[in-house]
XYZ file of C-alpha atoms in Angstrom:
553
model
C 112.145 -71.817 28.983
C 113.672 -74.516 31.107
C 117.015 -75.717 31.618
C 117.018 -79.042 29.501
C 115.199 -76.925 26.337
C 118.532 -74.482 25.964
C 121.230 -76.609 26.781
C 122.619 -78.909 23.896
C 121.720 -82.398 24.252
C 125.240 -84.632 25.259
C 126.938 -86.065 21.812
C 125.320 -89.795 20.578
C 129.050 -91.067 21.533
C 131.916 -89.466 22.285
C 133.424 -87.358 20.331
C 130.379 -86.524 17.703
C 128.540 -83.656 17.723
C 125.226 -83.162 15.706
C 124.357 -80.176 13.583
C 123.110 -78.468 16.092
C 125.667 -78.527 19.031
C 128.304 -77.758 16.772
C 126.131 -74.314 15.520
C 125.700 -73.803 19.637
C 129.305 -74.346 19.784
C 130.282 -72.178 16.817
C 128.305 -69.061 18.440
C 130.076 -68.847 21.545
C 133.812 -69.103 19.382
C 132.898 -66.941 16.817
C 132.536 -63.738 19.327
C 135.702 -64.788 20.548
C 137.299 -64.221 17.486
C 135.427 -61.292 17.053
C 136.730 -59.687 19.315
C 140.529 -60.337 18.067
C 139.814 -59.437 15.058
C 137.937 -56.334 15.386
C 140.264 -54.954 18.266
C 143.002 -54.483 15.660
C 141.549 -52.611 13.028
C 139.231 -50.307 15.442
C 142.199 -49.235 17.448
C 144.325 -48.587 14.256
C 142.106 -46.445 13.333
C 141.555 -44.035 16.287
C 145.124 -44.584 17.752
C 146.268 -40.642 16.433
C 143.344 -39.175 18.845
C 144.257 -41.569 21.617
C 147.692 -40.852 21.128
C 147.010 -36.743 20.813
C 144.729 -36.900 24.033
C 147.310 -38.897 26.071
C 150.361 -36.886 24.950
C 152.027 -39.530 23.496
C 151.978 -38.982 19.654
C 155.993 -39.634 19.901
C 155.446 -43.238 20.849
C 152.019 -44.393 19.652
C 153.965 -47.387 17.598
C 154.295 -48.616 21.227
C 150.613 -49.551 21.855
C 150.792 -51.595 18.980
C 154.114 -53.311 18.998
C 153.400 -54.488 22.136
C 150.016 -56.081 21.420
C 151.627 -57.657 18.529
C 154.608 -59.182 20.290
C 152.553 -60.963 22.983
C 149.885 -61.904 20.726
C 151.808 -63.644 17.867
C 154.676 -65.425 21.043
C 151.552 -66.579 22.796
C 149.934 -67.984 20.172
C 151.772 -71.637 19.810
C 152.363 -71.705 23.362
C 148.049 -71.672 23.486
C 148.385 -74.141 20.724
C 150.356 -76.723 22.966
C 149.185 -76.684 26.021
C 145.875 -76.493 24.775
C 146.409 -80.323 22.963
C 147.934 -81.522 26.608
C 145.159 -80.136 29.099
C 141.823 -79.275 26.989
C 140.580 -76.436 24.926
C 137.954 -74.891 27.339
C 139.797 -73.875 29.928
C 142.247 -72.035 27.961
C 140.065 -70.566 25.372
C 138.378 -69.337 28.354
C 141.117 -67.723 30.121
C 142.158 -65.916 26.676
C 139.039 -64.462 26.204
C 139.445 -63.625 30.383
C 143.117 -61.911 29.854
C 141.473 -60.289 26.422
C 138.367 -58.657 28.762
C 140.886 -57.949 31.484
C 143.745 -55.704 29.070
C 140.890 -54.373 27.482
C 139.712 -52.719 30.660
C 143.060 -51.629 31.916
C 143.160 -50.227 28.333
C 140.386 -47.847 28.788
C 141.901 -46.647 32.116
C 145.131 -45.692 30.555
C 146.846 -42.553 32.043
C 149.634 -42.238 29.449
C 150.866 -44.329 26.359
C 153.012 -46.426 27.844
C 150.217 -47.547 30.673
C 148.582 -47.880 27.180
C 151.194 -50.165 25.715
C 151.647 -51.866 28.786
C 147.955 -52.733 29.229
C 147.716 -53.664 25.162
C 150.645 -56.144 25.658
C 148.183 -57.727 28.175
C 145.335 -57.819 25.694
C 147.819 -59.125 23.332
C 148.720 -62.158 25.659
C 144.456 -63.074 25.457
C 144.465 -62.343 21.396
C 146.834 -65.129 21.149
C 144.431 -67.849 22.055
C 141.242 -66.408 20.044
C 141.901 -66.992 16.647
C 144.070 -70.282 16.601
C 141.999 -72.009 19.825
C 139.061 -71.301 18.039
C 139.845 -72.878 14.580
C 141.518 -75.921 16.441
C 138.275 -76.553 18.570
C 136.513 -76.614 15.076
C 138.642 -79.242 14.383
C 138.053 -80.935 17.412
C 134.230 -81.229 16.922
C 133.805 -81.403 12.764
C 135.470 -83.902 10.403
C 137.470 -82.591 7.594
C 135.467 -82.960 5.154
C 132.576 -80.916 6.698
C 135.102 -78.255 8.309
C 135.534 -76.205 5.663
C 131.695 -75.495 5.694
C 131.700 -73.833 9.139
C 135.355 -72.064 9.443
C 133.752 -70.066 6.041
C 131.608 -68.179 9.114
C 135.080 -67.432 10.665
C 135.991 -65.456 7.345
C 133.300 -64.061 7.616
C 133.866 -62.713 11.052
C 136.835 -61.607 10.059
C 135.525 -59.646 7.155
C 132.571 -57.932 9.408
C 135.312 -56.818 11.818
C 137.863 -55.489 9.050
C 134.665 -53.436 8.202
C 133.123 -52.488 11.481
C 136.669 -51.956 13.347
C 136.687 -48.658 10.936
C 133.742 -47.396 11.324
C 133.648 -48.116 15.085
C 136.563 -46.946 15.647
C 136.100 -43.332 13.978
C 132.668 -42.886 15.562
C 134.201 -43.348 18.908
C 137.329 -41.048 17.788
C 135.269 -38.313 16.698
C 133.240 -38.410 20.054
C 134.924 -36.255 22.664
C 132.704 -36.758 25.393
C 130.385 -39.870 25.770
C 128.446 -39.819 29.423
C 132.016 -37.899 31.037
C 134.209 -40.381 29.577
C 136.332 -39.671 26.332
C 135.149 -40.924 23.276
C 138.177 -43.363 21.858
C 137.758 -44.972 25.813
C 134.779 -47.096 24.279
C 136.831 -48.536 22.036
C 138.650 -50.876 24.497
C 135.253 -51.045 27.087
C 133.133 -52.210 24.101
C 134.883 -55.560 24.731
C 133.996 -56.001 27.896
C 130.179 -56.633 27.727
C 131.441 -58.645 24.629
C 133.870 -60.998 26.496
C 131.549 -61.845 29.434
C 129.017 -62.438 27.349
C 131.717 -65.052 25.002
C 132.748 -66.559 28.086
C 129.042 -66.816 29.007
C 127.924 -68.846 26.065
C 131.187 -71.004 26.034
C 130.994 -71.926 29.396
C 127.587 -73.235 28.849
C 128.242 -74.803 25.607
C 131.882 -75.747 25.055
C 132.126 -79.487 26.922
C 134.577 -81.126 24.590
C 136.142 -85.029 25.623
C 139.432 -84.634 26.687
C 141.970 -87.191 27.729
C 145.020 -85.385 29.394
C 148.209 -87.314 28.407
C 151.227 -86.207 30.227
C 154.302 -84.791 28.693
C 156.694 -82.085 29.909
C 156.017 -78.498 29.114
C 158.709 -77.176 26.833
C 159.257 -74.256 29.051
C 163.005 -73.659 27.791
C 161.640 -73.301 23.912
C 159.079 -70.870 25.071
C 161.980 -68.232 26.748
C 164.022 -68.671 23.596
C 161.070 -68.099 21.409
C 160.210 -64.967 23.624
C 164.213 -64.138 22.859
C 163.920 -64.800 19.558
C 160.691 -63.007 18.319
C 160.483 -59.504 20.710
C 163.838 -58.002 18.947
C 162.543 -59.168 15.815
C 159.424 -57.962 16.013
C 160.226 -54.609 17.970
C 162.740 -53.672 14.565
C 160.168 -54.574 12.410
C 157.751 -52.223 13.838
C 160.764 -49.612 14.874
C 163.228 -50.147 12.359
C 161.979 -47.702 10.056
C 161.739 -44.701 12.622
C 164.901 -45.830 14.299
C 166.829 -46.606 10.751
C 167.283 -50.506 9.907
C 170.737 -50.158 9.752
C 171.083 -48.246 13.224
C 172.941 -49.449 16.503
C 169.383 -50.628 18.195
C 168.438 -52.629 15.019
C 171.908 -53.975 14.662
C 171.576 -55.360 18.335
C 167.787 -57.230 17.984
C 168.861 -58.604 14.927
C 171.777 -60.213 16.673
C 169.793 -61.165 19.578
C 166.977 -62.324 17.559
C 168.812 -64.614 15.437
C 170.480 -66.052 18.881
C 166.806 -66.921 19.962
C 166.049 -68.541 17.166
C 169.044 -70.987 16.871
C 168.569 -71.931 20.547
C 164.400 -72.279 19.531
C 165.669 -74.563 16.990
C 168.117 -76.425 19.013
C 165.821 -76.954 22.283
C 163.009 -78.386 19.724
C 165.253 -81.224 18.637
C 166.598 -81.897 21.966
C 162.638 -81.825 23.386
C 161.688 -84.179 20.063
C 157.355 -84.923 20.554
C 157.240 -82.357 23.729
C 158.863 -79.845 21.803
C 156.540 -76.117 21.800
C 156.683 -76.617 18.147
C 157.853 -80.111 17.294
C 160.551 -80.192 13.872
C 159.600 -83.123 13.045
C 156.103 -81.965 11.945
C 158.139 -80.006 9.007
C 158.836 -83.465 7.942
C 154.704 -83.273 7.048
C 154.199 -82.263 3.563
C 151.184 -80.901 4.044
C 151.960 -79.123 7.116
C 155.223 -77.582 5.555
C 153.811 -76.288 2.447
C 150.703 -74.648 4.948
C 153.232 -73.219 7.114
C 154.956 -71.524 4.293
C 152.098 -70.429 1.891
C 150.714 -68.750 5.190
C 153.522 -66.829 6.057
C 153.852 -65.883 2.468
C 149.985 -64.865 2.260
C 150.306 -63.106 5.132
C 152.927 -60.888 3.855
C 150.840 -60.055 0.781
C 147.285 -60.380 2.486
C 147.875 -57.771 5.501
C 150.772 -55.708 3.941
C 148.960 -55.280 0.498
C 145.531 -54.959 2.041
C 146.827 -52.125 4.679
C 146.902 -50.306 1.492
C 143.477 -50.185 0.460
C 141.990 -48.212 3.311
C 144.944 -45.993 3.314
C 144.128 -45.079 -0.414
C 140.649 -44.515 0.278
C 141.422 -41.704 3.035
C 144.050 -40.290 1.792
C 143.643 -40.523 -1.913
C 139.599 -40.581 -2.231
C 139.776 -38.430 0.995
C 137.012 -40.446 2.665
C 136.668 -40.584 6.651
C 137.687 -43.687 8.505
C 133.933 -44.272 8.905
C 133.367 -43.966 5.147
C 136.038 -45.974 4.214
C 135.223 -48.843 6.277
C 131.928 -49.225 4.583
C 133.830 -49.032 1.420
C 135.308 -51.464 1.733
C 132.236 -54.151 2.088
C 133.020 -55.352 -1.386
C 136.186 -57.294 0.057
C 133.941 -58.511 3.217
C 131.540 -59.710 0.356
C 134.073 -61.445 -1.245
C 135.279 -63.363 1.905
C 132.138 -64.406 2.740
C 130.874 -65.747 -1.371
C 134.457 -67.139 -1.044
C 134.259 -68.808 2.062
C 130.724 -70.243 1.034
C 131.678 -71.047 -2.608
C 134.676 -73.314 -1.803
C 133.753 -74.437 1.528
C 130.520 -75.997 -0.792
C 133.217 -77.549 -3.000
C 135.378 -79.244 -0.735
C 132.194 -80.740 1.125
C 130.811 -82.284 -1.789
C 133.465 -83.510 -3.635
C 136.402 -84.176 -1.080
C 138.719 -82.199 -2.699
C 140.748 -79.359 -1.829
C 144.164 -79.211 -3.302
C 142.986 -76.847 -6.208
C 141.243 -74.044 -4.410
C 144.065 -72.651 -2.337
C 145.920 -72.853 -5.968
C 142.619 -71.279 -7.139
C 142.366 -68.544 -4.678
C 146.279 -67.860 -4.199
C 145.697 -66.952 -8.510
C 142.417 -64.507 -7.299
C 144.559 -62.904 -4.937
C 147.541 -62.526 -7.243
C 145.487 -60.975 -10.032
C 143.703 -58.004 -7.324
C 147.399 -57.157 -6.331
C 148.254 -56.695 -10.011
C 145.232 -54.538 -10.754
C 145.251 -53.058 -7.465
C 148.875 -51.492 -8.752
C 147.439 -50.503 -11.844
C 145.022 -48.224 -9.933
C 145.519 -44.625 -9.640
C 144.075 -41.511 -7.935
C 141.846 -40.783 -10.968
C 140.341 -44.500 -10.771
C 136.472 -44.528 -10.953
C 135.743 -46.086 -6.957
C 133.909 -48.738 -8.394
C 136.265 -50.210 -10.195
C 138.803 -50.292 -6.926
C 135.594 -52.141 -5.203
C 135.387 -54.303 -7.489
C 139.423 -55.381 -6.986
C 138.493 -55.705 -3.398
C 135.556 -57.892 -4.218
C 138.583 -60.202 -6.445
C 140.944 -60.093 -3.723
C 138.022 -60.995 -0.943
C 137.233 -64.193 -3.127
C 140.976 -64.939 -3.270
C 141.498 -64.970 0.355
C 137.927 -67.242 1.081
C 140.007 -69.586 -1.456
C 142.959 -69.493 0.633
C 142.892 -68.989 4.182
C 140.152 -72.085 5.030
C 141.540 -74.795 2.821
C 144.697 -74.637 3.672
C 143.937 -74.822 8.050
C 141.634 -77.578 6.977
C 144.867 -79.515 4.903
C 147.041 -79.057 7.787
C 144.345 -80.279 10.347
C 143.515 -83.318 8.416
C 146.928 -84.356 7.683
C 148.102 -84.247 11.640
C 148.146 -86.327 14.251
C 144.401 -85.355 16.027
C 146.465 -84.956 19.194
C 148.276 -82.249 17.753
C 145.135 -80.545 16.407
C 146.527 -77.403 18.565
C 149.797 -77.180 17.986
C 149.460 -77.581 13.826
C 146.751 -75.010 13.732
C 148.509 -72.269 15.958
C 151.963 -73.181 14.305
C 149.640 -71.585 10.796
C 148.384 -69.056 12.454
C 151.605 -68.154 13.782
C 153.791 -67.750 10.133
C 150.475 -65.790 9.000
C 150.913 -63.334 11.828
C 154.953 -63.236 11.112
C 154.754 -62.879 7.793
C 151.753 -60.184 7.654
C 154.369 -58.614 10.329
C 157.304 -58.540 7.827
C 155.137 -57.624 5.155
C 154.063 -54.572 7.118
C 156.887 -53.504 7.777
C 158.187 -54.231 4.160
C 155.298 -52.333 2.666
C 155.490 -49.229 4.871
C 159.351 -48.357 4.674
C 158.399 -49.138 0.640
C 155.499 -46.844 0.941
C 157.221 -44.134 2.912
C 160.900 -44.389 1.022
C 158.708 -43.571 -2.297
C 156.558 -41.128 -1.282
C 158.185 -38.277 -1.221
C 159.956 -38.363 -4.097
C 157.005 -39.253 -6.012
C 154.862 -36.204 -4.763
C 157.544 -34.228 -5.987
C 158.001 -35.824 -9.237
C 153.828 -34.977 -9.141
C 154.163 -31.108 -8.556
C 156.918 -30.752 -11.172
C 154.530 -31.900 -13.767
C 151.623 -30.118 -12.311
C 153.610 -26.801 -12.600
C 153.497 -26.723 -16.525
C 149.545 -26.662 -16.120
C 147.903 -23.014 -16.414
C 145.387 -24.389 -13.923
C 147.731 -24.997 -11.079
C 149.311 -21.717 -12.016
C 145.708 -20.498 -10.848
C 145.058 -22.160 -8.287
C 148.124 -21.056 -6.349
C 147.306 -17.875 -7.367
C 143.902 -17.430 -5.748
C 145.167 -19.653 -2.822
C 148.523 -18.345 -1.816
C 148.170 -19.723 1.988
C 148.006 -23.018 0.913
C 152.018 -22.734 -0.875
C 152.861 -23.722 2.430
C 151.256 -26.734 2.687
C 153.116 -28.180 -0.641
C 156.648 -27.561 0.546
C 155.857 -29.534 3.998
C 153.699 -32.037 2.420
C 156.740 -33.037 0.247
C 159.288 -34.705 2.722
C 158.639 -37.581 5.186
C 158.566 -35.335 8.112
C 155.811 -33.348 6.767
C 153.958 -36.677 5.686
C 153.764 -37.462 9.252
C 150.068 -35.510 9.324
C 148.060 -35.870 6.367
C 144.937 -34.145 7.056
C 146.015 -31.211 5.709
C 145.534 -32.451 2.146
C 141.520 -32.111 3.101
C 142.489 -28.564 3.244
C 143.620 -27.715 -0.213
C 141.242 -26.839 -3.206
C 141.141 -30.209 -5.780
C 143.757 -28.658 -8.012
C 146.472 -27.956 -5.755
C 145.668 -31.721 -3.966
C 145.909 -33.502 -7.090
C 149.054 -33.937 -7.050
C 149.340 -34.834 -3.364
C 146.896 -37.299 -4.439
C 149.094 -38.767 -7.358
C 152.256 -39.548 -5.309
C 150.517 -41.254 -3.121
C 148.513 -43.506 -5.674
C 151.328 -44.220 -7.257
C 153.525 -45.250 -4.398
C 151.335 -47.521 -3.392
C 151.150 -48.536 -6.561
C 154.848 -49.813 -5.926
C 153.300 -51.673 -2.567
C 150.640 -53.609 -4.332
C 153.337 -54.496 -7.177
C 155.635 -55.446 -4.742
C 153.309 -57.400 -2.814
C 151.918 -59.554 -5.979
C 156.036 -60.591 -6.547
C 155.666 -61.776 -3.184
C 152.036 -63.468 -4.058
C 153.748 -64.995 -7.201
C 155.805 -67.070 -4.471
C 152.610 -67.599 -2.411
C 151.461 -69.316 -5.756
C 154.745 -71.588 -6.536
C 154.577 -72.968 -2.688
C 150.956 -73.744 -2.833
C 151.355 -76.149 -5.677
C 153.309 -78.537 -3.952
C 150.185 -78.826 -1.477
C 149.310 -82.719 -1.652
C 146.105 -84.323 -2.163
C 144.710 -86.375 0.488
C 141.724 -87.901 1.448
C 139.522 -86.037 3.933
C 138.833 -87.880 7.484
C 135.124 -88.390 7.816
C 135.216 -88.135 11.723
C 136.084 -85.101 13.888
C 139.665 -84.948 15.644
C 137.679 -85.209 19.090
C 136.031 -88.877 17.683
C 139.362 -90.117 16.448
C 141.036 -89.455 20.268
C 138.311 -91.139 21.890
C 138.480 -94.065 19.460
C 142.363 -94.104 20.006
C 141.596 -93.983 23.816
C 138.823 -96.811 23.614
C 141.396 -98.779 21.446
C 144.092 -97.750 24.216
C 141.839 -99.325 26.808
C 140.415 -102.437 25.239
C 144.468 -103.440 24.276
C 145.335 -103.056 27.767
C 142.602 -104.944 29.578
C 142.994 -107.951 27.134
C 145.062 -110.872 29.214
């Protein structure tokens, strides 16, 4: 096949991008966010074996922490210089740093190599979701937008299924051609980043017309000053106790961060990493918030789910991955349902109301679920909640793109992106000191019941080796293993079983009181009409405009 037959034909004029190109386009950005998104959930799952094989189990929280702190400070900093010097080159060199941590990753001697190399990854993961989303912006028009970023959901969704399943395959392989298993869980994204960077190199040629503008490099070090503390306590703060000296001090330096964030963005005004006066922006203010209050229900409530599934249903990682294709399915019908809408009638105000309700109603029944619940019927909440978030996620990033400057396509898009990863981070940490404060008790409160029942009585009885297992498996400490519970006959796990359903029960309560304000914020979401030309057309027109003004006499 020749040269001219696989490379995209140039855009009619600048700035507009058929059918095709755009599909072409969307290829090469969709494995970049694949990769983000399926790095997460396939190291969550096999991080106990890394962690057991690299003597580390002590400070496994590490590896993660640190990929979250440089992923969710990078992110606006990708957003902004991204709208000053093009999208290529720095969706490019995230996917680069991504392919580059991932390596070191795999080469890891000890955990905190490990965290050191994942905070590396974490600086690439930064610029694959939001760069991604903004360059769809950049080549579709509102109206039309919605339509494509549906196959980002969907990404997302394959990954939150595969990352599982991936994950414990590699896990449960202790030897793969001399190499240990949970290795090929960080080198698996290194054929896939050179081959994204292959296909966006060729592809990706977006109009750019570099303005310049200072780089607010003092808002960046008091973001950074800000948001690690913050972020290290909400990942620590429960194992180091949220009221302890080490908490005490991040919150105090965090909140110092912050106030000089806020004061170096008024004194920077337009060149500001996040300008203030884009809060002015309806639209953009009631996106910023209804993300970071989705993401404290979306990620902390749906952390949940596969945690029930193992533990309560006592599936495998693997298992409950695929279990949990109902909520991929509903992303993707979502994503494809609404996406529809908005295209062909122009509207979009109601279906983030719409889905926000979806998503409010599978927390509810998700807390009403218990560890005797048929598994269909917990599918079919997934399958809810999955339509809920197609509802949500897309209309609201296409809101906040159309009602922006198109110059600040970058910034608006990672500024949502950025409360969405904050508040899923709060909500995390929310949900698991919930989770883990309740548990105990409730496991107890389980076993005193099951003691009245003759047979329990017998079980213990014909199983006395396993009375060991219920004293340890009812305090925290003892909680910190679980796969024990796979050990005990069905009787004697039952009630295991039932404190655990039934404090996360509490979670997914807990989390829909937090959707309920996810609901409220939406609703002051304004109605406007949807631009019929990509952000990419509207610069160049402003640039032609720009031109034509200046060479008239």
């Amino acid at each position: 096949m020749s040269a001219s037959a696989t490379t995209p034909a140039p855009p009619a004029a600048e700035g507009d991008f058929t059918h095709r190109q755009i599909m072409t386009i969307l290829a090469g950005l969709m494995m970049g966010m694949f990769l983000a998104a399926l790095d997460q959930t396939i190291v969550a799952t096999a991080i106990r074996t890394i962690a057991d094989d690299l003597h580390g189990f002590s400070v496994q929280a590490w590896a993660t922490t640190a990929f979250l702190i440089t992923s969710t400070i990078s992110t606006p900093l990708y957003g902004k210089l991204s709208d000053i010097y093009g999208r290529r080159r720095f969706f490019l060199a995230a996917i680069g740093i991504f392919v580059v941590g991932s390596a070191l990753c795999g080469m890891a001697g000890d955990m905190y190599q490990l965290a050191a190399y994942r905070a590396v990854q974490g600086i690439g993961a930064g610029g694959l979701m939001s760069l991604a989303l903004a360059i769809i912006g950049d080549i579709v028009p509102p109206r039309e937008r919605a339509k494509y970023q549906g196959y980002f959901l969907a990404v997302f969704g394959s990954a939150s299924v595969l990352g599982p399943v991936l994950g414990g395959l590699f896990a449960e392989a202790d030897d793969v051609f001399g190499i240990a298993g949970w290795r090929y869980i960080f080198y698996i994204n290194v054929p896939l980043g050179l081959l994204a960077m292959a296909v966006v190199a060729r592809v990706l040629h977006l109009p750019h017309h570099r303005t310049d503008h200072r780089i607010d490099w003092p808002g960046a070090l008091a973001l950074i000053v800000g948001l690690v503390p913050l972020l290290t306590v909400a990942e620590q703060g429960r194992d180091w106790g949220w009221d302890s000296p080490r908490a005490i001090l991040c919150y105090v330096v965090g909140v110092v961060g912050l106030v000089a964030f806020v004061l170096v963005e008024r004194a920077y005004r337009d060149e500001a990493l996040l300008p203030l006066r884009l809060f002015r922006n309806r639209t953009f203010g009631v996106g910023a918030a209804s993300s970071f209050v989705v993401g404290m229900a979306m990620f902390g409530g749906l952390m949940m789910v596969p945690l029930y599934l193992q533990i309560v249903k006592g599936s495998s990682p693997m298992v409950a991955g695929l279990q949990m294709i109902p909520f991929v399915l509903g992303i993707m019908a979502g994503s494809i349902l609404f996406g529809q809408i908005i295209f062909r009638t122009g509207r979009y105000r109601f279906i983030p109301i719409v889905g926000s309700a979806l998503m409010l109603i599978a927390l509810f029944l998700f807390s009403l679920i218990t560890a005797d619940t048929p598994l269909p019927a917990t599918m079919a909440i997934m399958l809810l909640m999955g339509l809920g978030l197609g509802g949500n996620m897309q209309p609201i990033v296409t809101a906040v793109q159309n009602a922006v400057s198109p110059r600040e396509i970058g910034t608006a898009t990672s500024a949502v992106t950025f409360f969405r990863q904050m508040g899923g981070t709060l909500g995390t940490a929310v949900f698991l000191s919930v989770l883990f404060a309740a548990v105990p008790g409730r496991i107890r409160d389980a076993f005193t019941s099951a003691q009245s029942s003759p047979e329990f009585q017998q079980a213990l009885r014909d199983h006395p080796d396993q009375a060991q297992a219920l004293q340890a498996g009812q305090s925290t400490e003892g909680l910190n293993d679980t796969s024990f519970i796979n050990t005990l006959t069905d009787v004697i796990a039952h009630p295991f079983k039932v404190g655990f359903s039934e404090s996360m029960s509490l979670v997914f309560l807990l989390a829909a009181i937090i959707m309920i304000a996810g609901l409220i914020v939406v609703l002051f979401l304004p109605e406007l009409p949807l631009q019929n030309r990509s952000a990419a057309a509207a610069r160049a027109a402003e640039a032609a405009e720009a031109r034509a003004a200046a060479e008239t006499p």
